[in-house]
CSV table of C-alpha atoms in Angstrom, one decimal:
chain,number,residue,atom,x,y,z
A,27,GLY,CA,12.8,-33.0,22.2
A,28,ASP,CA,13.7,-30.0,20.0
A,29,GLU,CA,11.4,-28.8,17.3
A,30,ILE,CA,12.8,-28.6,13.8
A,31,LEU,CA,11.3,-26.4,11.1
A,32,ALA,CA,11.1,-27.5,7.5
A,33,GLY,CA,14.0,-25.9,5.5
A,34,CYS,CA,16.6,-26.4,8.3
A,35,ILE,CA,20.0,-27.8,7.1
A,36,ASN,CA,21.8,-30.6,8.9
A,37,LYS,CA,25.4,-29.7,8.5
A,38,ASN,CA,26.8,-32.9,10.2
A,39,GLY,CA,25.6,-35.8,12.3
A,40,LEU,CA,22.6,-38.1,12.2
A,41,LEU,CA,19.2,-36.7,13.1
A,42,THR,CA,16.1,-38.9,13.8
A,43,ILE,CA,13.0,-36.7,13.1
A,44,GLU,CA,9.4,-37.4,13.9
A,45,VAL,CA,6.9,-35.6,11.7
A,46,LYS,CA,4.1,-34.3,13.7
A,47,LYS,CA,2.2,-32.2,11.2
A,48,GLU,CA,0.7,-32.6,7.8
A,49,PHE,CA,1.9,-30.1,5.1
A,50,GLY,CA,-1.2,-28.0,5.5
A,51,GLU,CA,-0.4,-27.3,9.2
A,52,SER,CA,3.4,-26.9,8.6
A,53,THR,CA,5.2,-23.5,9.1
A,54,LEU,CA,6.0,-23.5,5.3
A,55,ALA,CA,2.3,-23.8,4.5
A,56,LYS,CA,1.5,-21.0,6.8
A,57,ILE,CA,4.1,-18.8,5.2
A,58,LEU,CA,2.8,-19.4,1.8
A,59,ASP,CA,-0.8,-18.7,3.1
A,60,LEU,CA,0.4,-15.5,4.7
A,61,VAL,CA,2.0,-14.4,1.4
A,62,LYS,CA,-1.2,-15.1,-0.5
A,63,ASN,CA,-3.4,-13.3,2.0
A,64,ALA,CA,-1.1,-10.4,2.5
A,65,SER,CA,-0.9,-9.6,-1.2
A,66,SER,CA,-4.7,-9.2,-1.4
A,67,LYS,CA,-4.6,-6.6,1.4
A,68,LYS,CA,-2.4,-4.2,-0.6
A,69,ALA,CA,-4.1,-1.1,-1.8
A,70,PRO,CA,-3.2,-0.6,-5.6
A,71,THR,CA,-1.7,2.8,-6.5
A,72,GLU,CA,-4.1,4.9,-8.5
A,73,ASN,CA,-2.9,5.3,-12.1
A,74,PHE,CA,-3.2,9.1,-12.9
A,75,ILE,CA,-3.3,8.9,-16.6
A,76,THR,CA,-6.0,6.1,-16.8
A,77,LYS,CA,-8.3,8.1,-14.5
A,78,PHE,CA,-7.5,11.4,-16.4
A,79,ALA,CA,-8.0,9.9,-19.8
A,80,ARG,CA,-11.4,8.4,-18.7
A,81,TYR,CA,-12.8,11.9,-18.3
A,82,TYR,CA,-10.6,14.0,-20.6
A,83,THR,CA,-11.1,12.2,-23.9
A,84,PRO,CA,-15.0,12.3,-24.0
A,85,ILE,CA,-15.0,16.0,-22.9
A,86,VAL,CA,-12.6,17.2,-25.7
A,87,VAL,CA,-14.3,15.1,-28.4
A,88,ILE,CA,-17.7,16.5,-27.3
A,89,SER,CA,-16.3,20.0,-27.1
A,90,ALA,CA,-14.8,19.6,-30.7
A,91,VAL,CA,-18.2,18.5,-32.0
A,92,VAL,CA,-20.0,21.4,-30.2
A,93,LEU,CA,-17.3,23.9,-31.7
A,94,ALA,CA,-18.0,22.6,-35.1
A,95,LEU,CA,-21.7,22.9,-35.1
A,96,ILE,CA,-23.0,25.5,-32.6
A,97,PRO,CA,-21.2,28.7,-33.5
A,98,PRO,CA,-22.3,28.6,-37.3
A,99,LEU,CA,-25.8,28.3,-36.1
A,100,LEU,CA,-25.6,31.1,-33.5
A,101,ILE,CA,-23.0,33.7,-34.9
A,102,PRO,CA,-24.2,35.7,-37.9
A,103,GLY,CA,-21.8,35.4,-40.9
A,104,ALA,CA,-20.0,32.3,-39.4
A,105,THR,CA,-19.5,29.5,-41.8
A,106,PHE,CA,-19.4,25.7,-41.1
A,107,SER,CA,-16.0,25.4,-43.0
A,108,GLN,CA,-14.4,28.0,-40.7
A,109,TRP,CA,-15.6,26.4,-37.5
A,110,ILE,CA,-15.0,22.8,-38.6
A,111,TYR,CA,-11.4,23.9,-39.2
A,112,ARG,CA,-11.2,25.4,-35.7
A,113,ALA,CA,-12.7,22.2,-34.3
A,114,LEU,CA,-10.1,20.0,-36.1
A,115,VAL,CA,-7.3,22.2,-34.7
A,116,PHE,CA,-8.9,21.9,-31.3
A,117,LEU,CA,-9.2,18.2,-31.7
A,118,VAL,CA,-5.5,17.6,-32.9
A,119,VAL,CA,-4.1,19.8,-30.1
A,120,SER,CA,-6.2,18.1,-27.4
A,121,CYS,CA,-4.9,14.5,-28.3
A,122,PRO,CA,-3.4,13.3,-25.0
A,123,CYS,CA,-0.4,11.7,-26.8
A,124,ALA,CA,2.3,13.6,-24.7
A,125,LEU,CA,0.7,12.4,-21.5
A,126,VAL,CA,-0.1,8.9,-22.6
A,127,ILE,CA,3.5,8.3,-24.0
A,128,SER,CA,5.6,10.5,-21.6
A,129,ILE,CA,4.2,9.5,-18.2
A,130,PRO,CA,4.8,5.7,-18.5
A,131,LEU,CA,8.1,6.4,-20.3
A,132,GLY,CA,9.2,8.6,-17.3
A,133,PHE,CA,8.5,5.6,-15.0
A,134,PHE,CA,10.3,3.2,-17.5
A,135,GLY,CA,13.3,5.6,-17.5
A,136,GLY,CA,13.3,5.5,-13.7
A,137,ILE,CA,13.1,1.7,-13.6
A,138,GLY,CA,15.8,1.5,-16.2
A,139,GLY,CA,18.0,3.9,-14.2
A,140,ALA,CA,17.4,2.0,-11.1
A,141,SER,CA,18.2,-1.4,-12.8
A,142,LYS,CA,21.7,0.1,-13.9
A,143,SER,CA,22.5,0.4,-10.2
A,144,GLY,CA,21.3,-3.1,-9.4
A,145,ILE,CA,17.9,-2.1,-8.2
A,146,LEU,CA,15.1,-4.1,-9.9
A,147,VAL,CA,11.7,-2.4,-9.6
A,148,LYS,CA,8.7,-4.6,-10.6
A,149,GLY,CA,6.4,-1.7,-11.6
A,150,GLY,CA,6.0,2.1,-12.0
A,151,ASN,CA,3.5,2.2,-9.1
A,152,TYR,CA,6.1,0.9,-6.6
A,153,LEU,CA,8.6,3.6,-7.9
A,154,GLU,CA,5.9,6.2,-7.5
A,155,ALA,CA,5.1,4.8,-3.9
A,156,LEU,CA,8.7,5.4,-2.8
A,157,ASN,CA,8.1,9.1,-2.8
A,158,SER,CA,5.8,8.7,0.2
A,159,VAL,CA,8.0,6.5,2.4
A,160,GLU,CA,7.7,7.4,6.1
A,161,MET,CA,9.0,4.2,7.8
A,162,VAL,CA,11.6,1.7,6.9
A,163,VAL,CA,11.6,-1.7,8.6
A,164,PHE,CA,14.6,-4.1,8.3
A,165,ASP,CA,15.2,-7.7,9.0
A,166,LYS,CA,18.6,-8.2,10.6
A,167,THR,CA,20.4,-11.3,9.4
A,168,GLY,CA,21.4,-11.2,5.8
A,169,THR,CA,19.9,-7.7,5.3
A,170,LEU,CA,21.8,-5.5,7.7
A,171,THR,CA,24.3,-8.1,8.7
A,172,LYS,CA,26.3,-10.4,6.3
A,173,GLY,CA,24.7,-13.6,7.8
A,174,VAL,CA,28.3,-14.8,8.2
A,175,PHE,CA,29.9,-15.7,11.7
A,176,LYS,CA,33.1,-14.1,12.7
A,177,VAL,CA,35.2,-14.0,15.9
A,178,THR,CA,34.6,-10.6,17.3
A,179,GLN,CA,36.0,-10.8,20.9
A,180,MET,CA,38.1,-12.9,23.2
A,181,HIS,CA,38.3,-12.9,27.0
A,182,VAL,CA,41.1,-14.8,28.8
A,183,GLU,CA,41.5,-15.8,32.4
A,184,GLY,CA,44.7,-17.2,34.1
A,185,ASP,CA,48.1,-17.8,32.5
A,186,ILE,CA,47.0,-17.9,29.0
A,187,ASN,CA,47.1,-15.3,26.2
A,188,GLU,CA,44.5,-14.7,23.4
A,189,GLU,CA,46.7,-16.4,20.7
A,190,GLU,CA,47.0,-19.6,22.8
A,191,LEU,CA,43.2,-19.6,23.6
A,192,LEU,CA,42.4,-19.3,19.9
A,193,GLU,CA,45.0,-22.2,19.1
A,194,TYR,CA,43.4,-24.5,21.7
A,195,ALA,CA,39.8,-23.6,20.3
A,196,ALA,CA,40.9,-24.2,16.7
A,197,SER,CA,42.5,-27.5,17.6
A,198,VAL,CA,39.4,-28.8,19.3
A,199,GLU,CA,37.1,-27.5,16.5
A,200,SER,CA,39.3,-28.7,13.6
A,201,TYR,CA,37.3,-31.9,13.1
A,202,SER,CA,33.9,-30.0,12.9
A,203,ASN,CA,32.3,-28.4,9.9
A,204,HIS,CA,29.8,-26.4,12.0
A,205,PRO,CA,29.7,-22.7,11.0
A,206,ILE,CA,31.0,-21.6,14.4
A,207,ALA,CA,33.9,-24.0,14.1
A,208,THR,CA,34.7,-22.7,10.7
A,209,SER,CA,34.7,-19.1,11.9
A,210,ILE,CA,37.1,-20.1,14.7
A,211,LEU,CA,39.5,-21.8,12.3
A,212,LYS,CA,39.3,-18.9,9.9
A,213,ALA,CA,40.2,-16.4,12.8
A,214,TYR,CA,43.1,-18.7,13.8
A,215,GLY,CA,44.4,-18.5,10.2
A,216,LYS,CA,47.1,-21.2,10.5
A,217,GLU,CA,47.3,-24.9,9.7
A,218,VAL,CA,46.2,-27.0,12.7
A,219,ASN,CA,48.6,-29.8,13.6
A,220,LYS,CA,46.1,-32.7,13.9
A,221,LYS,CA,48.9,-35.0,15.4
A,222,ASP,CA,48.6,-33.0,18.6
A,223,ILE,CA,44.9,-33.7,18.8
A,224,GLU,CA,43.5,-37.0,20.3
A,225,ASP,CA,40.3,-38.5,21.7
A,226,VAL,CA,37.9,-36.0,20.0
A,227,GLU,CA,34.4,-36.3,21.3
A,228,GLU,CA,31.4,-34.3,20.3
A,229,ILE,CA,28.9,-33.7,23.1
A,230,ALA,CA,25.4,-33.2,21.6
A,231,GLY,CA,24.0,-29.8,22.0
A,232,LYS,CA,26.9,-28.7,24.4
A,233,GLY,CA,30.3,-28.7,22.5
A,234,ILE,CA,33.4,-30.7,22.0
A,235,ARG,CA,35.9,-32.6,24.2
A,236,ALA,CA,39.5,-33.4,23.0
A,237,LYS,CA,43.0,-34.1,24.2
A,238,VAL,CA,45.4,-31.3,22.8
A,239,LYS,CA,49.1,-31.6,23.5
A,240,GLY,CA,48.5,-33.9,26.4
A,241,LYS,CA,45.8,-31.6,27.9
A,242,TYR,CA,42.1,-32.2,28.3
A,243,VAL,CA,40.3,-29.3,26.5
A,244,LEU,CA,36.6,-28.5,26.6
A,245,ALA,CA,35.1,-26.1,24.2
A,246,GLY,CA,31.3,-25.3,24.1
A,247,ASN,CA,28.4,-23.5,25.5
A,248,ALA,CA,27.4,-22.7,29.1
A,249,LYS,CA,25.6,-26.0,29.3
A,250,LEU,CA,28.9,-27.8,28.8
A,251,MET,CA,30.6,-25.8,31.6
A,252,GLU,CA,27.6,-26.5,34.0
A,253,SER,CA,27.4,-30.2,33.2
A,254,GLU,CA,31.1,-30.6,33.9
A,255,LYS,CA,30.8,-28.5,37.1
A,256,ILE,CA,33.4,-26.0,36.0
A,257,PRO,CA,33.1,-22.4,37.4
A,258,TYR,CA,33.2,-19.9,34.6
A,259,THR,CA,32.6,-16.1,33.9
A,260,LYS,CA,29.3,-15.8,32.1
A,261,GLY,CA,29.6,-13.4,29.1
A,262,LYS,CA,27.1,-11.0,27.9
A,263,ASN,CA,25.1,-12.5,25.0
A,264,VAL,CA,26.1,-10.4,22.1
A,265,GLY,CA,26.7,-13.4,19.9
A,266,SER,CA,27.5,-17.1,20.2
A,267,ILE,CA,29.9,-17.7,23.1
A,268,ILE,CA,32.3,-20.6,23.2
A,269,TYR,CA,33.7,-21.3,26.7
A,270,LEU,CA,37.0,-23.0,27.0
A,271,ALA,CA,38.4,-25.1,29.9
A,272,ILE,CA,41.7,-26.8,30.1
A,273,ASP,CA,42.2,-29.8,32.5
A,274,ASN,CA,38.8,-28.8,34.0
A,275,LYS,CA,39.9,-25.2,34.7
A,276,TYR,CA,38.1,-22.4,32.9
A,277,VAL,CA,40.5,-20.3,30.8
A,278,GLY,CA,38.4,-17.9,28.8
A,279,SER,CA,35.7,-17.4,26.1
A,280,ILE,CA,35.5,-16.5,22.4
A,281,ILE,CA,32.5,-14.5,21.1
A,282,ILE,CA,31.3,-15.2,17.6
A,283,SER,CA,28.9,-12.7,16.0
A,284,ASP,CA,27.2,-11.9,12.8
A,285,GLU,CA,29.2,-9.2,11.1
A,286,VAL,CA,27.4,-5.9,10.2
A,287,LYS,CA,27.5,-5.1,6.4
A,288,ASP,CA,30.1,-2.4,5.5
A,289,ASP,CA,27.4,0.2,4.5
A,290,SER,CA,24.5,-0.6,6.9
A,291,ILE,CA,25.4,2.3,9.4
A,292,ALA,CA,25.9,4.7,6.5
A,293,ALA,CA,22.6,3.5,4.9
A,294,ILE,CA,20.6,4.2,7.9
A,295,LYS,CA,22.1,7.7,8.5
A,296,ARG,CA,21.4,8.6,4.9
A,297,LEU,CA,17.7,7.4,5.2
A,298,LYS,CA,17.3,9.6,8.4
A,299,SER,CA,19.0,12.6,6.5
A,300,MET,CA,16.3,12.1,3.8
A,301,GLY,CA,13.5,12.6,6.3
A,302,ILE,CA,12.4,9.0,7.0
A,303,LYS,CA,10.6,9.4,10.3
A,304,LYS,CA,11.3,6.0,11.8
A,305,ILE,CA,13.7,3.1,11.2
A,306,VAL,CA,12.8,-0.2,12.8
A,307,MET,CA,14.7,-3.6,13.0
A,308,LEU,CA,12.7,-6.9,13.3
A,309,THR,CA,14.7,-10.2,14.0
A,310,GLY,CA,14.2,-13.7,15.3
A,311,ASP,CA,17.5,-13.4,17.1
A,312,ASN,CA,17.6,-13.1,20.9
A,313,LYS,CA,17.1,-9.8,22.7
A,314,ASP,CA,20.7,-9.1,23.7
A,315,ILE,CA,22.2,-9.7,20.3
A,316,ALA,CA,19.4,-7.7,18.6
A,317,SER,CA,19.7,-4.7,21.1
A,318,SER,CA,23.4,-4.7,20.7
A,319,ILE,CA,23.4,-4.6,16.8
A,320,GLY,CA,20.6,-2.0,16.9
A,321,LYS,CA,22.6,0.4,19.0
A,322,VAL,CA,25.6,0.0,16.6
A,323,LEU,CA,23.4,0.6,13.6
A,324,GLY,CA,21.5,3.6,15.2
A,325,VAL,CA,17.9,2.2,14.5
A,326,ASP,CA,15.0,3.9,16.3
A,327,GLU,CA,13.3,0.6,17.5
A,328,VAL,CA,14.2,-3.1,17.8
A,329,TYR,CA,11.9,-6.0,18.0
A,330,SER,CA,13.5,-9.5,18.6
A,331,GLU,CA,12.7,-13.2,19.0
A,332,LEU,CA,10.0,-13.0,16.3
A,333,LEU,CA,8.5,-15.8,14.2
A,334,PRO,CA,7.3,-15.1,10.7
A,335,GLN,CA,3.7,-14.5,11.9
A,336,ASP,CA,5.0,-12.2,14.7
A,337,LYS,CA,6.8,-9.9,12.2
A,338,VAL,CA,3.6,-9.6,10.1
A,339,GLU,CA,1.7,-8.5,13.4
A,340,LYS,CA,4.5,-6.0,14.3
A,341,LEU,CA,4.3,-4.5,10.7
A,342,GLU,CA,0.5,-4.2,11.0
A,343,LYS,CA,0.9,-2.3,14.3
A,344,LEU,CA,3.5,0.0,12.8
A,345,GLN,CA,1.1,0.7,9.8
A,346,LYS,CA,-1.4,2.3,12.3
A,347,GLU,CA,1.3,4.9,13.3
A,348,LYS,CA,1.9,6.2,9.7
A,349,SER,CA,-0.2,8.9,8.1
A,350,PRO,CA,-3.1,7.9,5.6
A,351,LYS,CA,-0.8,8.6,2.5
A,352,GLY,CA,2.4,7.4,4.1
A,353,LYS,CA,4.1,4.2,3.1
A,354,ILE,CA,6.0,1.5,5.0
A,355,VAL,CA,9.0,-0.3,3.5
A,356,PHE,CA,10.1,-3.7,4.6
A,357,VAL,CA,13.5,-5.0,3.7
A,358,GLY,CA,14.3,-8.7,4.1
A,359,ASP,CA,16.0,-11.7,2.5
A,360,GLY,CA,14.8,-15.0,3.9
A,361,ILE,CA,11.8,-17.2,3.4
A,362,ASN,CA,10.5,-16.2,6.8
A,363,ASP,CA,10.4,-12.6,5.5
A,364,ALA,CA,8.2,-13.4,2.6
A,365,PRO,CA,4.9,-12.7,4.4
A,366,VAL,CA,6.1,-9.3,5.7
A,367,LEU,CA,7.5,-8.4,2.2
A,368,ALA,CA,4.0,-9.1,0.8
A,369,ARG,CA,2.1,-7.2,3.5
A,370,ALA,CA,4.3,-4.1,3.5
A,371,ASP,CA,3.3,-1.2,1.2
A,372,ILE,CA,6.7,-1.7,-0.5
A,373,GLY,CA,8.7,-4.9,-0.1
A,374,ILE,CA,12.3,-4.9,-0.8
A,375,ALA,CA,14.3,-8.1,-1.1
A,376,MET,CA,18.1,-8.6,-1.0
A,377,GLY,CA,18.5,-10.4,-4.3
A,378,GLY,CA,22.0,-11.8,-4.0
A,379,VAL,CA,21.5,-13.8,-0.8
A,380,GLY,CA,17.7,-13.7,-0.7
A,381,SER,CA,15.5,-16.8,-0.9
A,382,ASP,CA,13.2,-17.3,-4.0
A,383,ALA,CA,10.1,-16.8,-1.8
A,384,ALA,CA,11.4,-13.4,-0.6
A,385,ILE,CA,12.3,-12.3,-4.1
A,386,GLU,CA,9.0,-13.4,-5.5
A,387,ALA,CA,7.0,-11.6,-2.7
A,388,ALA,CA,9.0,-8.4,-3.0
A,389,ASP,CA,8.1,-5.3,-5.1
A,390,ILE,CA,11.8,-4.2,-5.5
A,391,VAL,CA,14.9,-6.4,-5.5
A,392,ILE,CA,18.4,-5.2,-4.6
A,393,MET,CA,20.8,-7.4,-6.5
A,394,THR,CA,24.0,-6.0,-4.8
A,395,ASP,CA,22.6,-6.7,-1.3
A,396,GLU,CA,23.6,-3.2,-0.1
A,397,PRO,CA,21.2,-1.5,2.2
A,398,SER,CA,22.5,1.9,0.9
A,399,LYS,CA,20.7,1.2,-2.3
A,400,ILE,CA,17.4,1.8,-0.6
A,401,ALA,CA,18.2,5.6,-0.3
A,402,LEU,CA,19.3,5.6,-3.9
A,403,ALA,CA,16.0,4.0,-4.9
A,404,ILE,CA,14.1,6.8,-3.1
A,405,LYS,CA,16.4,9.4,-4.8
A,406,ILE,CA,15.6,7.9,-8.2
A,407,ALA,CA,11.9,7.7,-7.4
A,408,GLN,CA,11.9,11.5,-6.4
A,409,LYS,CA,13.7,12.5,-9.6
A,410,THR,CA,11.3,10.3,-11.7
A,411,LYS,CA,8.3,11.9,-10.1
A,412,LYS,CA,9.7,15.4,-10.7
A,413,ILE,CA,10.3,14.7,-14.4
A,414,VAL,CA,6.8,13.1,-14.7
A,415,MET,CA,5.2,16.2,-13.0
A,416,GLN,CA,7.2,18.5,-15.4
A,417,ASN,CA,5.9,16.6,-18.3
A,418,ILE,CA,2.2,16.8,-17.1
A,419,VAL,CA,2.4,20.6,-16.3
A,420,PHE,CA,4.3,21.3,-19.6
A,421,ALA,CA,2.0,19.2,-21.8
A,422,LEU,CA,-1.3,20.4,-20.3
A,423,GLY,CA,0.0,24.0,-20.2
A,424,VAL,CA,1.0,24.2,-23.9
A,425,LYS,CA,-2.2,22.4,-24.9
A,426,ALA,CA,-4.5,24.8,-22.8
A,427,ILE,CA,-2.8,27.8,-24.5
A,428,ILE,CA,-3.2,26.4,-28.1
A,429,LEU,CA,-6.7,25.2,-27.3
A,430,ILE,CA,-7.8,28.7,-26.3
A,431,LEU,CA,-6.2,30.2,-29.3
A,432,ALA,CA,-7.9,27.5,-31.6
A,433,VAL,CA,-11.3,28.5,-30.3
A,434,PHE,CA,-10.6,32.2,-31.3
A,435,GLY,CA,-9.1,31.2,-34.6
A,436,VAL,CA,-5.6,32.4,-33.8
A,437,ALA,CA,-4.0,29.0,-33.8
A,438,ASN,CA,-3.3,27.2,-37.1
A,439,MET,CA,-3.0,23.4,-37.9
A,440,TRP,CA,0.8,23.5,-37.7
A,441,GLU,CA,0.6,24.9,-34.2
A,442,ALA,CA,-1.9,22.2,-33.3
A,443,VAL,CA,0.6,19.6,-34.7
A,444,PHE,CA,3.3,21.2,-32.6
A,445,GLY,CA,1.0,21.1,-29.5
A,446,ASP,CA,0.5,17.4,-30.1
A,447,VAL,CA,3.6,15.8,-31.8
A,448,GLY,CA,6.1,18.5,-30.8
A,449,VAL,CA,5.1,18.5,-27.1
A,450,ALA,CA,5.1,14.6,-27.1
A,451,LEU,CA,8.7,14.6,-28.4
A,452,ILE,CA,9.9,17.2,-25.9
A,453,ALA,CA,8.2,15.3,-23.1
A,454,VAL,CA,9.7,11.9,-24.3
A,455,LEU,CA,13.3,13.5,-24.4
A,456,ASN,CA,12.7,14.9,-20.9
A,457,SER,CA,11.5,11.4,-19.7
A,458,MET,CA,14.9,10.0,-20.9
A,459,ARG,CA,16.7,12.0,-18.2
A,460,ALA,CA,15.1,9.7,-15.6
A,461,MET,CA,17.6,6.9,-16.8
A,462,LYS,CA,20.5,8.9,-15.4
A,463,ASN,CA,21.0,8.5,-11.6
């Protein structure tokens, strides 16, 4: 009676599955459709230099022609050769080479500097957009957490200690290759003596029953305890809970949780210190687990038990909260995150563990899977923008001075060449600073 989504992995056992939907109606098809439609909704970043050159170039060419022809006709004693020379000086210095070369080069430098730190940016417009980030939205599993199960807590009852509880659990789970069983065996850290284990029986959807050192041991979820009518202490659901009973008597529980990444807490603190207004976590996990991890991480809001389409809806609601020029970043790693990565103003994927669909849909890919690199990417973007703005102000400022001097005949051709080539070279050298983080 369970519903299985395409892409699930059967680790062990035999499954009989009935296909109820055609591909066009499947969850995978819906995810691909969401990615395609979400991409079309993204507003492209206006490219400053393209818009500027559209007006600047015709204006300076017309101005040079006017400068060459009108003054000799209107000013007594003025010669065409004198004013044509001034017009040529004006035309040389007005060439927008410094802007055309240095602005894209500034962004290329920023992209190159980011790639040195394992941050792959798919375009200068995404690097520029990072300067306006107001909200960062995270997926949980594989993004803020390692996506690896680990024994985090143990609770014992009766005449048994934690070491014995773990030994019984490891013995029962030693014949299973389920991720939860693997995490218990890893926590036990010793070789299990399989001669002590008899009559192993897997109870579908509930757990395992086995005879260990002559005692009947049950290990599984709450359903197993209830079906065997064993009174037990229900644990708070902050992870997967394995309940253990020996000879039909409850002896304790083991809590297995997804481990938070080493730098996740520091990453969120750093983002807040940089002035990010809101940090949100979206997850398909249950409410208790999500809330518990949300508190540990220090995020502002947590939304749990979400399907891929629910994540897109939540993101669209969050977009209404930001300012018109503000940007929302979404950070994820799985195929179920692909639609949200495409819909966000800036999508960031974890490249090491991320699915192909997530990496394809994202605008920025973090190859080291470290959430702290998001703050670094913003810092690189801010530095890049500062360098680009320096180049724009410097180039336009020098050109404006030499243009005025050219009109009055003070500037010569060599000054015009400096105003064009010299300024371009200085701007290029300045742009190269963006490569250093």
